[in-house]
Amino acid sequence: MLVTTKQKMYLTMHGLVDKGETIDIPEDVINDFGKDCFEFVGEVKPKGNETKPTDENTGDEKPKKTSKKKTDTTEE
């Protein structure tokens, strides 16, 4: 979970963390210290798996028409 610390503390995976730092820690660590030591920022999404809206054609939509003329390059 993404949290901001309310006090200076030592965390095994992050070392010494100053008051006001935003860090990503597991929920069990939060439970060990107590929820009053942290301000909850939100859930962390795994890196590389972010979902962003795209303009890709999914097959459900008709392709957009272009204004360029197509030339026939087939040989007879």
XYZ file of C-alpha atoms in Angstrom:
76
model
C 0.000 0.000 0.000
C 1.130 3.511 -0.677
C 1.382 5.465 2.556
C 2.945 8.639 3.923
C 4.708 8.321 7.267
C 3.540 10.458 10.177
C 6.788 9.979 12.116
C 10.426 9.023 11.597
C 10.818 5.229 11.653
C 13.059 2.390 10.599
C 11.655 -0.143 8.146
C 13.668 -3.213 7.200
C 12.940 -2.916 3.492
C 13.366 0.887 3.284
C 15.829 1.712 6.063
C 15.391 4.967 7.972
C 12.306 6.808 6.719
C 11.729 10.454 7.599
C 8.386 11.924 8.604
C 6.323 12.825 5.529
C 7.950 10.362 3.112
C 5.649 8.443 0.795
C 6.549 4.764 0.521
C 5.081 1.481 -0.678
C 4.825 -1.132 2.088
C 2.839 -4.328 2.628
C -0.278 -4.264 4.774
C 1.242 -6.562 7.416
C 3.979 -3.975 8.104
C 1.291 -1.327 8.547
C -0.459 -3.593 11.046
C 2.826 -4.145 12.942
C 3.372 -0.398 13.460
C -0.284 0.574 13.781
C -2.466 2.417 11.312
C -2.090 5.694 13.224
C 1.574 5.899 12.089
C 0.627 6.259 8.420
C -1.549 8.384 6.186
C -3.004 6.260 3.413
C -2.442 7.558 -0.104
C -3.976 4.675 -2.057
C -3.256 1.396 -3.736
C -0.120 0.912 -5.787
C -0.417 -0.543 -9.252
C 2.347 -2.871 -10.337
C 4.828 -1.198 -12.654
C 4.637 -2.232 -16.280
C 1.009 -3.284 -16.004
C -0.499 0.148 -16.018
C -3.718 0.426 -17.961
C -3.934 3.501 -20.103
C -6.695 4.328 -22.545
C -5.594 3.705 -26.107
C -6.977 4.520 -29.514
C -6.368 1.039 -30.843
C -8.993 -0.566 -33.031
C -10.465 -3.501 -31.110
C -12.302 -4.920 -34.105
C -15.681 -3.705 -32.893
C -15.319 -0.349 -34.587
C -15.107 0.478 -38.262
C -11.707 1.726 -39.388
C -11.491 5.437 -40.041
C -11.444 6.515 -43.661
C -8.460 8.479 -44.863
C -8.495 11.233 -47.429
C -5.440 9.896 -49.272
C -6.076 8.301 -52.660
C -5.002 4.717 -53.014
C -3.223 3.756 -56.202
C -3.538 0.360 -57.779
C -0.057 -1.149 -58.067
C -1.042 -4.604 -59.279
C 0.563 -5.893 -62.475
C -1.407 -7.535 -65.255
